[in-house]
Short mmCIF file of C-alpha atoms in Angstrom, two decimals:
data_model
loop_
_atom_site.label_atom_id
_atom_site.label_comp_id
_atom_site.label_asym_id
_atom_site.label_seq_id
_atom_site.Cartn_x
_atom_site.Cartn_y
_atom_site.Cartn_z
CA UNK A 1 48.58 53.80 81.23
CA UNK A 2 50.79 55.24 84.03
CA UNK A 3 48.99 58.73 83.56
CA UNK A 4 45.56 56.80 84.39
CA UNK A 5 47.31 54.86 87.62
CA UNK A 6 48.17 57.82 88.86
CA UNK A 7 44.67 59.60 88.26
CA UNK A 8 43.50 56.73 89.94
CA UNK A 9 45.62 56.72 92.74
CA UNK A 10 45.93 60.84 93.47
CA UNK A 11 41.59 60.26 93.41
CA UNK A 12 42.00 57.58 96.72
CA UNK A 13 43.79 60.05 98.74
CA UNK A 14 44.03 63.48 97.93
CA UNK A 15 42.17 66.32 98.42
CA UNK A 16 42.77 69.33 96.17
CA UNK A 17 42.46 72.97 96.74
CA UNK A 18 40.10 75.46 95.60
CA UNK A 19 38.73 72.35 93.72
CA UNK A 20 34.93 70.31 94.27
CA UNK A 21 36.19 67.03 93.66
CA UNK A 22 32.77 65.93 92.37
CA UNK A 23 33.82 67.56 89.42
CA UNK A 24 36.30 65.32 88.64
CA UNK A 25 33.85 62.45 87.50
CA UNK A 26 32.87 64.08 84.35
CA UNK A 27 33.43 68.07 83.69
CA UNK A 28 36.84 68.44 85.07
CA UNK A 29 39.83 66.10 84.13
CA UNK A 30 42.84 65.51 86.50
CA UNK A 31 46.15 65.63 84.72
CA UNK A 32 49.50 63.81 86.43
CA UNK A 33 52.49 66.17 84.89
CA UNK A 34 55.45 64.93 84.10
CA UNK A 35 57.91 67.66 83.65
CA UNK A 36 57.84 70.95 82.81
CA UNK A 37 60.12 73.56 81.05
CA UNK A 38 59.76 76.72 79.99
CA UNK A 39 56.42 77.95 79.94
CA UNK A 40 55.08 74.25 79.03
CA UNK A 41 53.70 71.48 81.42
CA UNK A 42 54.06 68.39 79.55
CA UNK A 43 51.77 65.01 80.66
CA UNK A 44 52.54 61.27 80.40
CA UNK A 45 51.67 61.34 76.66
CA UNK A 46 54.35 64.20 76.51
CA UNK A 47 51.37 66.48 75.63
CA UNK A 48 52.58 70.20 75.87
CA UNK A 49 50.19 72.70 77.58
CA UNK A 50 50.77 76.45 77.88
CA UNK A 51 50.94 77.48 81.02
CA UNK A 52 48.83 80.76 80.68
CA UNK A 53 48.47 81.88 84.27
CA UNK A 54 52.33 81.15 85.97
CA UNK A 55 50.80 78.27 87.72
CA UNK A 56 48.55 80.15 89.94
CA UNK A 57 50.45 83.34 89.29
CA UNK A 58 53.74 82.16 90.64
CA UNK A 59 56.16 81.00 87.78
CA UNK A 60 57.84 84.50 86.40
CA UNK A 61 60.49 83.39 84.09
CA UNK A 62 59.39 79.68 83.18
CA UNK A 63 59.82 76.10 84.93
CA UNK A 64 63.36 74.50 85.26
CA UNK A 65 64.64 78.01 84.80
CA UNK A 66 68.16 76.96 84.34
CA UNK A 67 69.84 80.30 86.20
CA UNK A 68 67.02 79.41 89.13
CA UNK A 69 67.51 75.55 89.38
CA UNK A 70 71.24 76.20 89.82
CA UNK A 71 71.19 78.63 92.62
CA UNK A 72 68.99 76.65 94.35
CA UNK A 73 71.16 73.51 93.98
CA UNK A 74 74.42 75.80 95.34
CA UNK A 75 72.06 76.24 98.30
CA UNK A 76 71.23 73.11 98.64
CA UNK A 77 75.11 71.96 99.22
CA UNK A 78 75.75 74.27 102.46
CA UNK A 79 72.20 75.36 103.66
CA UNK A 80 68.48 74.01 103.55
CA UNK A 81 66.63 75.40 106.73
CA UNK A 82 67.28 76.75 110.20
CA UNK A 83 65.65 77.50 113.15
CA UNK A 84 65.02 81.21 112.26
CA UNK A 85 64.76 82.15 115.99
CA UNK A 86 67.83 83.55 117.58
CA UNK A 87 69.91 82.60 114.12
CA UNK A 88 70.17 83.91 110.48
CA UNK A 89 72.28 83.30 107.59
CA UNK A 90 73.47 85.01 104.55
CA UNK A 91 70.80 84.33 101.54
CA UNK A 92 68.06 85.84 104.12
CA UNK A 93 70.02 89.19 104.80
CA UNK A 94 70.99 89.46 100.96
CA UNK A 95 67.44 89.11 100.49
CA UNK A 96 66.05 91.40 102.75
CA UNK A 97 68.70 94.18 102.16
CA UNK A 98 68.01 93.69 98.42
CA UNK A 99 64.32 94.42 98.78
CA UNK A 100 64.79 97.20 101.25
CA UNK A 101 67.10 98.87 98.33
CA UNK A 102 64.16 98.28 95.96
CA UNK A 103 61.28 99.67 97.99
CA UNK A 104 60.64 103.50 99.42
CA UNK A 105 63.28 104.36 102.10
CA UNK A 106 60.42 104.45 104.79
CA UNK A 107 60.56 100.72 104.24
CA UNK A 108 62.72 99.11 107.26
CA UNK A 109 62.49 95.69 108.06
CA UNK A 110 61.19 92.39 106.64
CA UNK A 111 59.09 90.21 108.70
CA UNK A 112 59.17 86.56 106.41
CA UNK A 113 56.33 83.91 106.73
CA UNK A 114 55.28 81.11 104.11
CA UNK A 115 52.98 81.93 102.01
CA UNK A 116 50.46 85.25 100.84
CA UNK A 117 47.60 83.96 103.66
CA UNK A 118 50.12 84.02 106.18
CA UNK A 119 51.33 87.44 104.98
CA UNK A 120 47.92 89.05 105.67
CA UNK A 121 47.98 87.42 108.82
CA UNK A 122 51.17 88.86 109.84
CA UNK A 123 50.26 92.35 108.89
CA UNK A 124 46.58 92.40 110.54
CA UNK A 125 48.12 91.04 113.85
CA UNK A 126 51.10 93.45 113.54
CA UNK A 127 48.93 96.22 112.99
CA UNK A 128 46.37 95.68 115.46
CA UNK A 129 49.47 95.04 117.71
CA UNK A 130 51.34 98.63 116.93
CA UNK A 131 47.78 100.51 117.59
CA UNK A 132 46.90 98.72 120.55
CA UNK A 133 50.94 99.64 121.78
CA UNK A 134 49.86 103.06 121.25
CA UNK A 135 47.20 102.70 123.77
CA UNK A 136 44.12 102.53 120.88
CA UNK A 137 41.18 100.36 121.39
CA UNK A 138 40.22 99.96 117.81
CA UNK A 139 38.98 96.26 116.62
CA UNK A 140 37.94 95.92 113.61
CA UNK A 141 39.21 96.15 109.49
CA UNK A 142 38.46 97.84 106.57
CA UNK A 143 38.19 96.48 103.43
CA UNK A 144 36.66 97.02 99.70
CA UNK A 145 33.32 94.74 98.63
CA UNK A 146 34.64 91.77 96.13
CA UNK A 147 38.47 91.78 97.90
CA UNK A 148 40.16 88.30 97.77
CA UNK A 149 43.25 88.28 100.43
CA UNK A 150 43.86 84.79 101.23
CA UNK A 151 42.00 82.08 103.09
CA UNK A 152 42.79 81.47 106.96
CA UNK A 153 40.34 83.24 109.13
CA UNK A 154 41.67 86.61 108.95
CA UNK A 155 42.67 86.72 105.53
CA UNK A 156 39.37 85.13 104.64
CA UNK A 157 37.88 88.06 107.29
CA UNK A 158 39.11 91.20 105.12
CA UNK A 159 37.86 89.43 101.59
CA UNK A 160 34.06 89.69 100.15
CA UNK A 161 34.62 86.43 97.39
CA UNK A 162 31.31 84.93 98.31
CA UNK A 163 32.53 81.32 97.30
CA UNK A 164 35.14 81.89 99.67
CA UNK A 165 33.71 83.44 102.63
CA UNK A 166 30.01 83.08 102.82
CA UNK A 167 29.92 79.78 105.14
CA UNK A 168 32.80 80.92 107.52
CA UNK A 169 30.86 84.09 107.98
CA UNK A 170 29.89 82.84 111.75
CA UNK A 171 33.50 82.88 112.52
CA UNK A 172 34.86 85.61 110.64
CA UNK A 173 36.56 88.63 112.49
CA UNK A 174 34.50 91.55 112.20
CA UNK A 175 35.17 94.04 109.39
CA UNK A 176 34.05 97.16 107.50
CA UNK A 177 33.34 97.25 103.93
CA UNK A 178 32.77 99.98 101.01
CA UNK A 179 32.31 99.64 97.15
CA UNK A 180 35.21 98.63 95.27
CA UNK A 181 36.20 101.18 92.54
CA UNK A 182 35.75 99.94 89.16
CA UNK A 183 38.22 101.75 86.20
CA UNK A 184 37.75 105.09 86.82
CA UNK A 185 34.73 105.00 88.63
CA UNK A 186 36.41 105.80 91.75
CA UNK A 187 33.79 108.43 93.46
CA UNK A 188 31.37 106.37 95.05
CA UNK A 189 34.60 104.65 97.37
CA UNK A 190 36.06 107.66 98.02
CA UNK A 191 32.73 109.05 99.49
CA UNK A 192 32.09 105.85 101.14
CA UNK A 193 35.54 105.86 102.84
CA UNK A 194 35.27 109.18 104.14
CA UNK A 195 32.04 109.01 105.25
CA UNK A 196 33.22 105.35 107.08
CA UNK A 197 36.27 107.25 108.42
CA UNK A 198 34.55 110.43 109.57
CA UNK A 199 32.52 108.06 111.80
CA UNK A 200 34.32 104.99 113.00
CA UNK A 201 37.87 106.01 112.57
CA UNK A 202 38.46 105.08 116.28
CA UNK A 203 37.31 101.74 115.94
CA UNK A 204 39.78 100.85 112.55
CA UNK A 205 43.13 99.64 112.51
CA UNK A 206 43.38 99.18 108.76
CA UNK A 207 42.55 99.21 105.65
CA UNK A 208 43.73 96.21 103.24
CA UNK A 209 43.52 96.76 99.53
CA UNK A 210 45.56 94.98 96.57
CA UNK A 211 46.38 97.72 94.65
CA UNK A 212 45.27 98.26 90.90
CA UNK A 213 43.87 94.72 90.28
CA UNK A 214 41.49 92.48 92.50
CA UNK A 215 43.13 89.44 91.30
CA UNK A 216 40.86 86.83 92.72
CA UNK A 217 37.90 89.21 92.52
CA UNK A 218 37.35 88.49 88.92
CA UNK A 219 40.45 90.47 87.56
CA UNK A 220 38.66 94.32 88.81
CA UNK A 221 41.29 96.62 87.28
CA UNK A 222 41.05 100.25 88.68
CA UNK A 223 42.66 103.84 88.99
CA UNK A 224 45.88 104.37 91.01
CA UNK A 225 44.16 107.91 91.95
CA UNK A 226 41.60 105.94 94.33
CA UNK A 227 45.05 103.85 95.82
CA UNK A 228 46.03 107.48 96.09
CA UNK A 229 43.25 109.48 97.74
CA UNK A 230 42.27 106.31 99.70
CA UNK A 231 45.96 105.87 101.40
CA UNK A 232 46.35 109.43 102.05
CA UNK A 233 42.44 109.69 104.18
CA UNK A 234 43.38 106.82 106.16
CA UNK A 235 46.70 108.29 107.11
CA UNK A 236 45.07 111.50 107.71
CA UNK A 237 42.29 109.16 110.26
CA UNK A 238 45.38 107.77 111.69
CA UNK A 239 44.34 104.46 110.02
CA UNK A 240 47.54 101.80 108.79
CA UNK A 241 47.15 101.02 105.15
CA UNK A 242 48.16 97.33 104.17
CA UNK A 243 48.90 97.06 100.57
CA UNK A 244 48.45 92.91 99.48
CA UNK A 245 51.10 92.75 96.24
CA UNK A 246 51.10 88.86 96.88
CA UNK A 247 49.84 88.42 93.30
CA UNK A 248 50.48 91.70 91.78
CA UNK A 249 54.47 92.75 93.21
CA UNK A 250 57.23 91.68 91.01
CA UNK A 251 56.28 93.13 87.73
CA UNK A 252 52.50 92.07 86.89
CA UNK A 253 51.28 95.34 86.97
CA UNK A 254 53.68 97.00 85.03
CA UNK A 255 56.05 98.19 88.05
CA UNK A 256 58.37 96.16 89.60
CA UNK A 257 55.83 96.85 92.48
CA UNK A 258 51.98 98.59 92.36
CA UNK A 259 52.30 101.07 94.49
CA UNK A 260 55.06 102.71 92.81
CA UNK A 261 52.39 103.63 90.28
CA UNK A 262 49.90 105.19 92.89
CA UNK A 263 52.14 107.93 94.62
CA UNK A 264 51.94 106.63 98.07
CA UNK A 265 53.62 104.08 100.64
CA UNK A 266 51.46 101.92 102.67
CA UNK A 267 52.37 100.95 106.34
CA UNK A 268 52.28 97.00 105.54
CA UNK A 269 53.67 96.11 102.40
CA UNK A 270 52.79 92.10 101.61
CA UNK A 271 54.66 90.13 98.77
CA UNK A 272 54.35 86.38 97.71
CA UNK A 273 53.76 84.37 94.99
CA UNK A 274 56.27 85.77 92.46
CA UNK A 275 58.86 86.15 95.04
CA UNK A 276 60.91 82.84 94.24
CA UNK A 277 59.50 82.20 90.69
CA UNK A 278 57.56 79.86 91.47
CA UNK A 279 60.16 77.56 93.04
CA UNK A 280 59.48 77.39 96.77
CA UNK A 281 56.95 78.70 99.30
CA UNK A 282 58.17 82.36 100.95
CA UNK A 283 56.12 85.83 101.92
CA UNK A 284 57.27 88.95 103.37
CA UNK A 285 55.51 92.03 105.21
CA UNK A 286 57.67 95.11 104.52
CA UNK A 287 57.41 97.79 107.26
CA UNK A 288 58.84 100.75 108.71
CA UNK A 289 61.27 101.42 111.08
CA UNK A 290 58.69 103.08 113.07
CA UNK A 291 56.43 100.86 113.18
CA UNK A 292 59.42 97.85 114.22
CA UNK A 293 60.39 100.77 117.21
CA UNK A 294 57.65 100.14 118.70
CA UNK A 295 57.87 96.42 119.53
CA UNK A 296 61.22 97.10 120.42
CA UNK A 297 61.62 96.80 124.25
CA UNK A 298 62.45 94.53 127.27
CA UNK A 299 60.76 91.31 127.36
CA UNK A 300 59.16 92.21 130.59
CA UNK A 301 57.10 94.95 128.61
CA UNK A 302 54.68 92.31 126.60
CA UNK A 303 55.89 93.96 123.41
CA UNK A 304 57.53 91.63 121.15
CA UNK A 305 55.73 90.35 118.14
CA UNK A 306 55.70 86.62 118.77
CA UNK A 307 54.53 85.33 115.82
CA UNK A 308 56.02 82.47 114.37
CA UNK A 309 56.30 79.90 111.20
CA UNK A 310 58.53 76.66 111.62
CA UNK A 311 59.63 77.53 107.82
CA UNK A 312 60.57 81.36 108.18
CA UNK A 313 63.26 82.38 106.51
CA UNK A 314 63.85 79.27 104.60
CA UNK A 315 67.62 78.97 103.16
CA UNK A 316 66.22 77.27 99.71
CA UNK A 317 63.22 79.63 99.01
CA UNK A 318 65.64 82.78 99.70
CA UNK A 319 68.27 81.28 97.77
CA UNK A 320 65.80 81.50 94.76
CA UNK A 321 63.94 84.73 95.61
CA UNK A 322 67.53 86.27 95.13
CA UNK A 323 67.61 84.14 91.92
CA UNK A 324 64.71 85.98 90.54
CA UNK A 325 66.11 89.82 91.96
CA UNK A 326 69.27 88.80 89.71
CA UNK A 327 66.95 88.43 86.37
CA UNK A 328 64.85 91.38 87.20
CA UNK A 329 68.69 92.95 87.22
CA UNK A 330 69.87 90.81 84.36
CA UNK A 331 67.38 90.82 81.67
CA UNK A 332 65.82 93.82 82.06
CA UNK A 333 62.36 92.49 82.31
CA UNK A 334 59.96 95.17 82.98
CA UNK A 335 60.85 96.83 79.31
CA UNK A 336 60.60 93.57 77.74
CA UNK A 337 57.27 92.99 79.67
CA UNK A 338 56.33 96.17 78.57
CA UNK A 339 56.87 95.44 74.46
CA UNK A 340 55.19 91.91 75.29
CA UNK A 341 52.24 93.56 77.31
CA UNK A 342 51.37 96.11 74.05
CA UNK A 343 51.63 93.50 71.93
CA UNK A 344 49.53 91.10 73.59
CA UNK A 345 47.05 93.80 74.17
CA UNK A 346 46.54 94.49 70.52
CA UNK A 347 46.24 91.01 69.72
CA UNK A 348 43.09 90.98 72.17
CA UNK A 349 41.42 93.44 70.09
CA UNK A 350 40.29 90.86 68.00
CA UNK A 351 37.78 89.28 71.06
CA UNK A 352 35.79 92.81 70.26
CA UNK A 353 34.07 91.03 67.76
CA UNK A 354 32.72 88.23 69.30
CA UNK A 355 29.26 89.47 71.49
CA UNK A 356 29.59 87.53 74.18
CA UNK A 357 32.95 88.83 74.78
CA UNK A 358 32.53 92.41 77.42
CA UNK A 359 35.18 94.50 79.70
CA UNK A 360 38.23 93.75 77.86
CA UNK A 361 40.89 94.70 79.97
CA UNK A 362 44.17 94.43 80.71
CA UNK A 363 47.43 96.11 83.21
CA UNK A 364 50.88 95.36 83.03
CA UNK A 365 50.95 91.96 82.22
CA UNK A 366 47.68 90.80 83.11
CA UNK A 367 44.88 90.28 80.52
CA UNK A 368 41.21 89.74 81.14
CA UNK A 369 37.40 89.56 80.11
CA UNK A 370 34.21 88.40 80.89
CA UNK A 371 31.34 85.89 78.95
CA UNK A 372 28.82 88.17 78.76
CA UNK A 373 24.98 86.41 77.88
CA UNK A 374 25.85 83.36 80.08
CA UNK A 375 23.86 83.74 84.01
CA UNK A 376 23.72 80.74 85.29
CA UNK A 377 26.21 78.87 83.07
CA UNK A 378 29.59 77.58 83.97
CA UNK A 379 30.63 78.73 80.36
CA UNK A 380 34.26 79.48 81.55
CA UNK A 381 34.51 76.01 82.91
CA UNK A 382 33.83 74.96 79.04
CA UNK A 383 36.59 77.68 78.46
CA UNK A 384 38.84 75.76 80.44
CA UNK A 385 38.22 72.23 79.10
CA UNK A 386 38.13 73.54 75.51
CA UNK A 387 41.77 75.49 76.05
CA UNK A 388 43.22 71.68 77.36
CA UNK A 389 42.30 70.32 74.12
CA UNK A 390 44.16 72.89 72.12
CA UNK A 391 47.36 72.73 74.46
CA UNK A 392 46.36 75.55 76.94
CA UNK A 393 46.21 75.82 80.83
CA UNK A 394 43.73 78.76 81.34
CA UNK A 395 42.10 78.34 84.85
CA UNK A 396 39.27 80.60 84.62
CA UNK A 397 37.44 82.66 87.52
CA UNK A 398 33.70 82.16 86.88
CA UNK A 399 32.74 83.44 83.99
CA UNK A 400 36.22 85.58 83.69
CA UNK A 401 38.71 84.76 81.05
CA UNK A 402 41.94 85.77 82.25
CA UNK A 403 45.72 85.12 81.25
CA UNK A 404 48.96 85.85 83.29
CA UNK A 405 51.42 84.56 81.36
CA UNK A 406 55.11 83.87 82.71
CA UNK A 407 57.70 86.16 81.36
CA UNK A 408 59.32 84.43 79.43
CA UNK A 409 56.03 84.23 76.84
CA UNK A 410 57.32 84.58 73.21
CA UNK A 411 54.98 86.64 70.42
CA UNK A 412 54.40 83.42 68.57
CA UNK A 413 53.26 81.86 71.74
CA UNK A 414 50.76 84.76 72.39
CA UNK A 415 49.57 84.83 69.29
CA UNK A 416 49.10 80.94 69.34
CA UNK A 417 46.77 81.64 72.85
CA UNK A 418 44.49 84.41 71.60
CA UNK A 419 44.25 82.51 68.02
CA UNK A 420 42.97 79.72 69.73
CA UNK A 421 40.33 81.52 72.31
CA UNK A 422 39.26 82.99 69.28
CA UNK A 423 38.56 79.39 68.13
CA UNK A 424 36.95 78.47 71.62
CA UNK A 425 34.98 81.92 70.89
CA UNK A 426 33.25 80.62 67.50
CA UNK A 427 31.60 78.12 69.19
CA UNK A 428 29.64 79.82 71.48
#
């Protein structure tokens, strides 16, 4: 009854994200939550559902992590926000000086904002800002076909997610595209970039690429060579690379951060989701001393990088993002992701045998494939409501089946997901 009320009620005056609420009147249900621990959300009925993708790829190490909950409640008792103009305090330094020790030593200073959009905001202005410092009159970005970076203007500007971008295209900044590498496949870009670079190099700022997995474009896993040969043209062009790790940093891929696996540092480094567990809203742009040196300078010169967020810096979120640095120390996670990652993988083997099951995939810990046979048919959606009944949140992209589990996923409870896909699978 109380579940139903407040169905009812969230219908008569909310608005939810990525979501067409028309689809809540019959192929889409709404579910109020009532708690959640672990890696279970549990409703009014105290139904338990498996929370197979972090809760939009943010909850690492499980809801009301205990170790989490009670850092953030120390915070709570001295600190909860500043002004982060003109004043600082000690969870943001430990924070920053913590990541800087983590990334490449041409990493130098963190520039915090709220959330991944805002991220890729931060770095397009700040690079457009350093080039235009060094007396370039370059305008535009470069990005790969099918990227997914966020959704204010400019994020939205440097993705290619048609049922993102295609009726903001009238307002969209104006950017350069070139075929996103697929596996191996890597060629084509690379030919397209340097042909793009050999001709307009004076006219780009940057390129922005998520390295290793196009999260949002349908899971597209490829080779860290192309992250590679790609970062190393652009710097050769005199072209910034901006790497977006807002989905994939903290461990997904394998790494505690992609580009460690590609053999190159990119100018703009962006990091969110992940970053507090899930907890609170926080993003970062890593960048290099360099790159800070030349902002730095009396007012009167019209170089400082005035960019602002009300919530920058936030005591509570930093409080947990050091939280989750202290498990990655702790528990040593990326060896137990990598144990969990094999063993999930083999378990997916068993989707070979269904036919409408193609590109089976997987990195680090993130799993996908597509419905194959389907144009036209929202079969994932059927996917989704058929994973609900049996206990599971899978939140599908299209026709894409995709799991990124928290952490803190146990064998039985991996087994228990591909088991009952499988199921889902037979009735197709």
């Amino acid at each position: 009854m109380e579940s139903q009320i407040l169905k009812e009620l969230d219908l008569s005056c909310i608005w939810h994200p990525c979501t067409q609420m028309h689809d809540h009147e019959n192929n889409i249900p709404l579910i109020p939550i009532k708690r959640a621990i672990g890696a279970y959300l549990y409703d009014f009925n105290n139904k338990a559902y498996l929370d197979c993708i972090s809760s939009w790829w943010v909850n690492l190490f499980g809801h009301c992590n205990p170790y989490i909950n009670a850092k953030l409640k120390e915070q709570l008792e001295s600190l909860e926000h500043i002004i982060f103009a003109g004043f600082t305090h000690k969870p943001v330094i430990d924070l920053s000086k913590r990541l800087l020790g983590l990334l490449d030593s041409n990493f130098g200073k963190c520039f915090y904002a709220d959330n991944g959009s805002s991220a890729i905001e931060v770095a397009l202005k700040m690079a457009f800002h350093a080039s235009a410092i060094k007396g370039n009159k370059k305008n535009k970005f470069l990005c790969l076909e099918n990227a997914y970076h966020g959704e204010t203007i400019g994020a939205l500007s440097v993705g290619d997610v048609g049922i993102y971008t295609d009726v903001y295209a009238p307002i969209l900044l104006e950017t350069l595209k070139i075929k996103a590498p697929v596996g191996e496949n890597i060629d084509a870009s690379l030919e397209a970039l340097k042909i793009l670079l050999s001709t307009q190099k004076d006219s780009i700022i940057a390129f922005v690429l998520e390295p290793l997995i196009q999260c949002a474009g349908n899971m597209n896993m490829y080779s860290p060579r192309f992250v590679q040969e790609a970062t190393k043209l652009c710097k050769e062009a005199g072209v910034y690379v901006i790497f977006d790790e807002i989905a994939v940093g903290f461990g997904r891929t394998g790494s505690l951060f992609a580009y460690e696996q590609c053999g190159v540092v990119p100018d703009f480094l962006c990091l969110s989701k992940g970053i507090t567990g899930g907890y609170l809203p926080l993003s970062v742009v890593v960048t290099s001393d360099e790159i800070y040196q030349l902002f730095y300078a009396p007012f009167s010169e019209n170089k400082a990088f005035l960019h602002s967020h009300s919530y920058t810096g936030n005591a509570l979120a930093c409080a947990c993002a050091n939280a989750v640095l202290d498990i990655f120390e702790r528990d040593n996670v990326l060896t137990k992701n990598k144990e969990l990652s094999a063993f999930i993988w083999e378990r997916m083997q068993a989707l070979r045998k269904f036919s409408c099951v193609g590109n089976l995939r997987h990195q680090g810990m993130v799993f996908a494939f597509d419905l194959i046979g389907f144009k036209g048919e929202r079969k994932g959606l059927e996917v989704f409501n058929k994973g609900l009944e049996k206990g599971l949140l899978l939140r599908p992209l299209g026709n894409t089946i995709y799991l990124m589990p928290p952490y803190i996923l146990t064998q039985d409870e991996a087994t228990y997901i591909l088991d009952s896909i499988c199921e889902i699978l037979k009735t197709f």
